[in-house]
């Protein structure tokens, strides 16, 4: 793995490349963000943003969503993947918010993970983006970039990737870094055709050097 110092050098270069990196799920409040992130599992932010305006217009509060007929929710989100299971989860999540948290989105990881449809990644996104609480959510982009640059071990699981990033990056930069890594992975260091030939990180990226030599890599 590369050192903490080299990790920060790489991250700072990414900051320069994507100074406006931000969460791309559209929401007006913590409740909407929570529901949007649940819906985004194995789906693109673009696809989620297409269905949430009508969903939130019809059911703008936990109370309204908890009382919504399941088939009506399904109808509004059916263009995204796993829509039936997600419809059940967001309806149940809204009910749990009312039952256990007074209709408010909780502000601890433990409480968030206890909600239907919420895993550690979703909880971390909500903590960081809704409440400004330091957290790093590891999605496919964050994991891919971290491993390609050897910031973490190639065989690290998602939690290990998160823990490694947390050790190497100051907590005041966790949320910013999370979004920057996503932008870098989504728009530059893509899964199938990374832009290695024009990447300012190529000299410190073993993965990129191997790719440029035409060797088979991960």
CSV table of C-alpha atoms in Angstrom, one decimal:
chain,number,residue,atom,x,y,z
A,1,UNK,CA,0.0,0.0,0.0
A,2,UNK,CA,1.1,3.6,-0.5
A,3,UNK,CA,1.8,5.7,2.5
A,4,UNK,CA,-0.4,8.2,4.3
A,5,UNK,CA,1.6,11.0,2.7
A,6,UNK,CA,1.3,9.7,-0.8
A,7,UNK,CA,-2.4,9.0,-0.3
A,8,UNK,CA,-3.0,12.7,0.6
A,9,UNK,CA,-0.9,13.8,-2.4
A,10,UNK,CA,-3.2,11.7,-4.6
A,11,UNK,CA,-6.4,13.0,-2.9
A,12,UNK,CA,-5.3,16.6,-3.2
A,13,UNK,CA,-4.7,16.1,-7.0
A,14,UNK,CA,-8.2,14.7,-7.2
A,15,UNK,CA,-9.5,17.8,-5.3
A,16,UNK,CA,-8.0,19.9,-8.0
A,17,UNK,CA,-9.5,17.8,-10.8
A,18,UNK,CA,-13.0,17.8,-9.3
A,19,UNK,CA,-13.3,20.9,-7.0
A,20,UNK,CA,-17.1,20.8,-7.2
A,21,UNK,CA,-17.5,17.2,-6.3
A,22,UNK,CA,-20.8,16.7,-4.4
A,23,UNK,CA,-23.6,14.2,-3.8
A,24,UNK,CA,-25.6,13.9,-6.9
A,25,UNK,CA,-28.8,12.6,-5.4
A,26,UNK,CA,-31.4,15.4,-5.3
A,27,UNK,CA,-33.1,16.0,-1.9
A,28,UNK,CA,-34.5,18.8,0.2
A,29,UNK,CA,-34.0,17.4,3.6
A,30,UNK,CA,-32.6,14.4,5.6
A,31,UNK,CA,-35.7,12.3,5.1
A,32,UNK,CA,-35.6,12.7,1.3
A,33,UNK,CA,-31.9,12.0,1.3
A,34,UNK,CA,-32.3,8.8,3.3
A,35,UNK,CA,-35.0,7.5,1.0
A,36,UNK,CA,-33.1,8.4,-2.1
A,37,UNK,CA,-29.9,6.7,-0.9
A,38,UNK,CA,-31.9,3.5,-0.1
A,39,UNK,CA,-33.3,3.6,-3.6
A,40,UNK,CA,-29.8,4.1,-5.1
A,41,UNK,CA,-28.5,0.7,-4.1
A,42,UNK,CA,-27.5,-1.1,-7.4
A,43,UNK,CA,-29.0,1.8,-9.3
A,44,UNK,CA,-27.6,5.1,-10.7
A,45,UNK,CA,-28.2,8.4,-9.1
A,46,UNK,CA,-29.6,9.6,-12.4
A,47,UNK,CA,-32.3,6.9,-12.4
A,48,UNK,CA,-33.2,7.7,-8.8
A,49,UNK,CA,-33.4,11.4,-9.5
A,50,UNK,CA,-36.0,10.6,-12.2
A,51,UNK,CA,-38.4,8.9,-9.8
A,52,UNK,CA,-38.0,10.8,-6.5
A,53,UNK,CA,-39.7,14.1,-7.5
A,54,UNK,CA,-43.1,12.3,-8.0
A,55,UNK,CA,-42.5,10.1,-5.0
A,56,UNK,CA,-41.8,13.0,-2.6
A,57,UNK,CA,-44.5,15.1,-4.1
A,58,UNK,CA,-47.0,12.3,-3.2
A,59,UNK,CA,-45.4,11.3,0.1
A,60,UNK,CA,-43.3,14.2,1.4
A,61,UNK,CA,-43.1,13.0,5.0
A,62,UNK,CA,-42.5,9.8,6.9
A,63,UNK,CA,-46.2,9.8,7.9
A,64,UNK,CA,-47.4,10.0,4.3
A,65,UNK,CA,-44.9,7.4,3.1
A,66,UNK,CA,-45.7,5.0,5.9
A,67,UNK,CA,-49.4,5.2,5.0
A,68,UNK,CA,-49.0,4.9,1.3
A,69,UNK,CA,-50.3,1.8,-0.5
A,70,UNK,CA,-47.4,-0.4,-1.4
A,71,UNK,CA,-48.5,-0.8,-5.0
A,72,UNK,CA,-48.6,3.0,-5.4
A,73,UNK,CA,-45.0,3.2,-4.2
A,74,UNK,CA,-44.0,0.4,-6.5
A,75,UNK,CA,-45.7,2.2,-9.4
A,76,UNK,CA,-43.7,5.4,-8.8
A,77,UNK,CA,-40.3,3.7,-8.5
A,78,UNK,CA,-40.6,0.8,-10.9
A,79,UNK,CA,-38.1,2.1,-13.4
A,80,UNK,CA,-35.2,1.5,-11.0
A,81,UNK,CA,-33.7,-1.9,-10.1
A,82,UNK,CA,-35.0,-4.0,-7.2
A,83,UNK,CA,-38.1,-1.7,-7.0
A,84,UNK,CA,-40.4,-4.1,-5.2
A,85,UNK,CA,-38.0,-4.8,-2.4
A,86,UNK,CA,-37.0,-1.1,-2.2
A,87,UNK,CA,-40.7,-0.1,-2.0
A,88,UNK,CA,-41.2,-2.4,1.0
A,89,UNK,CA,-38.0,-1.1,2.6
A,90,UNK,CA,-38.8,2.6,2.3
A,91,UNK,CA,-42.4,2.2,3.5
A,92,UNK,CA,-41.1,0.2,6.5
A,93,UNK,CA,-38.3,2.7,7.1
A,94,UNK,CA,-40.8,5.5,7.2
A,95,UNK,CA,-42.9,3.5,9.7
A,96,UNK,CA,-39.8,2.9,11.9
A,97,UNK,CA,-38.9,6.6,11.8
A,98,UNK,CA,-42.3,7.4,13.2
A,99,UNK,CA,-42.4,4.6,15.7
A,100,UNK,CA,-38.9,5.0,17.2
A,101,UNK,CA,-37.6,8.4,16.3
A,102,UNK,CA,-40.5,10.8,16.3
A,103,UNK,CA,-40.5,11.0,12.5
A,104,UNK,CA,-37.0,12.4,12.5
A,105,UNK,CA,-33.9,10.9,10.8
A,106,UNK,CA,-31.5,9.7,13.5
A,107,UNK,CA,-28.0,11.1,13.6
A,108,UNK,CA,-26.0,8.1,14.7
A,109,UNK,CA,-24.7,5.2,12.5
A,110,UNK,CA,-26.1,2.6,14.9
A,111,UNK,CA,-29.6,4.0,14.8
A,112,UNK,CA,-29.5,4.5,11.0
A,113,UNK,CA,-28.4,0.9,10.3
A,114,UNK,CA,-31.2,-0.3,12.4
A,115,UNK,CA,-33.7,1.0,9.8
A,116,UNK,CA,-35.0,-1.2,7.0
A,117,UNK,CA,-33.0,-1.0,3.9
A,118,UNK,CA,-30.1,0.9,5.5
A,119,UNK,CA,-26.6,-0.5,5.5
A,120,UNK,CA,-23.3,1.1,6.6
A,121,UNK,CA,-22.8,2.8,3.2
A,122,UNK,CA,-26.2,4.4,3.3
A,123,UNK,CA,-25.8,5.5,6.9
A,124,UNK,CA,-22.5,7.1,6.1
A,125,UNK,CA,-23.9,9.0,3.2
A,126,UNK,CA,-26.7,10.4,5.4
A,127,UNK,CA,-24.4,11.2,8.2
A,128,UNK,CA,-22.0,13.2,6.0
A,129,UNK,CA,-24.4,14.9,3.6
A,130,UNK,CA,-27.5,15.5,5.8
A,131,UNK,CA,-25.7,16.3,9.1
A,132,UNK,CA,-22.1,17.1,8.3
A,133,UNK,CA,-20.9,14.3,10.5
A,134,UNK,CA,-17.5,12.9,9.3
A,135,UNK,CA,-18.0,9.6,7.5
A,136,UNK,CA,-16.7,7.9,4.4
A,137,UNK,CA,-19.2,5.8,2.4
A,138,UNK,CA,-17.5,3.2,0.3
A,139,UNK,CA,-19.3,2.5,-3.0
A,140,UNK,CA,-18.0,0.7,-6.1
A,141,UNK,CA,-16.1,3.9,-7.2
A,142,UNK,CA,-14.4,4.5,-3.9
A,143,UNK,CA,-13.4,0.9,-3.6
A,144,UNK,CA,-12.1,0.7,-7.2
A,145,UNK,CA,-10.0,3.9,-7.0
A,146,UNK,CA,-8.6,3.0,-3.5
A,147,UNK,CA,-7.5,-0.4,-4.8
A,148,UNK,CA,-6.1,0.8,-8.1
A,149,UNK,CA,-4.0,3.4,-6.4
A,150,UNK,CA,-3.0,0.8,-3.7
A,151,UNK,CA,-4.3,3.1,-1.0
A,152,UNK,CA,-5.7,-0.1,0.5
A,153,UNK,CA,-5.0,-3.8,0.0
A,154,UNK,CA,-6.4,-5.4,-3.1
A,155,UNK,CA,-8.1,-8.1,-1.1
A,156,UNK,CA,-9.6,-5.6,1.4
A,157,UNK,CA,-13.4,-5.9,2.0
A,158,UNK,CA,-15.6,-2.8,2.0
A,159,UNK,CA,-15.2,-2.2,5.7
A,160,UNK,CA,-11.5,-2.5,5.5
A,161,UNK,CA,-11.3,0.0,2.7
A,162,UNK,CA,-13.3,2.4,4.8
A,163,UNK,CA,-11.1,1.9,7.8
A,164,UNK,CA,-7.9,2.4,5.8
A,165,UNK,CA,-9.2,5.6,4.3
A,166,UNK,CA,-10.2,6.8,7.7
A,167,UNK,CA,-6.7,6.2,9.0
A,168,UNK,CA,-5.0,7.9,6.2
A,169,UNK,CA,-7.2,10.9,5.8
A,170,UNK,CA,-8.1,13.6,8.4
A,171,UNK,CA,-11.7,13.3,9.6
A,172,UNK,CA,-12.4,16.9,8.6
A,173,UNK,CA,-11.9,15.8,5.0
A,174,UNK,CA,-13.8,12.5,5.0
A,175,UNK,CA,-17.0,13.8,3.4
A,176,UNK,CA,-15.2,15.9,0.8
A,177,UNK,CA,-12.9,13.0,0.0
A,178,UNK,CA,-15.9,10.6,-0.3
A,179,UNK,CA,-17.4,12.8,-3.0
A,180,UNK,CA,-14.1,13.4,-4.7
A,181,UNK,CA,-13.3,9.7,-5.0
A,182,UNK,CA,-16.7,9.1,-6.4
A,183,UNK,CA,-16.3,11.8,-9.0
A,184,UNK,CA,-12.8,10.6,-9.9
A,185,UNK,CA,-14.1,7.0,-10.3
A,186,UNK,CA,-17.3,7.9,-12.1
A,187,UNK,CA,-15.8,10.4,-14.6
A,188,UNK,CA,-12.1,9.6,-14.9
A,189,UNK,CA,-10.9,6.3,-13.4
A,190,UNK,CA,-13.9,4.4,-14.8
A,191,UNK,CA,-14.3,0.6,-14.4
A,192,UNK,CA,-13.9,-0.4,-18.0
A,193,UNK,CA,-12.0,2.4,-19.7
A,194,UNK,CA,-10.0,4.5,-17.2
A,195,UNK,CA,-8.3,7.5,-18.6
A,196,UNK,CA,-4.8,6.4,-17.7
A,197,UNK,CA,-3.1,8.1,-20.6
A,198,UNK,CA,-4.2,11.5,-19.4
A,199,UNK,CA,-4.2,10.9,-15.7
A,200,UNK,CA,-2.1,13.2,-13.5
A,201,UNK,CA,-1.8,10.3,-11.0
A,202,UNK,CA,-0.3,7.8,-13.5
A,203,UNK,CA,3.3,8.2,-12.2
A,204,UNK,CA,2.2,7.0,-8.7
A,205,UNK,CA,-0.4,4.4,-9.9
A,206,UNK,CA,0.9,0.9,-10.3
A,207,UNK,CA,-2.4,-0.2,-11.8
A,208,UNK,CA,-2.3,2.5,-14.4
A,209,UNK,CA,1.3,1.7,-15.3
A,210,UNK,CA,0.4,-1.9,-15.8
A,211,UNK,CA,-2.5,-1.0,-17.9
A,212,UNK,CA,-0.4,1.3,-20.1
A,213,UNK,CA,2.0,-1.6,-20.7
A,214,UNK,CA,-1.0,-3.7,-21.8
A,215,UNK,CA,-0.7,-6.2,-19.0
A,216,UNK,CA,-3.7,-7.9,-17.5
A,217,UNK,CA,-4.7,-6.4,-14.2
A,218,UNK,CA,-7.6,-6.4,-11.9
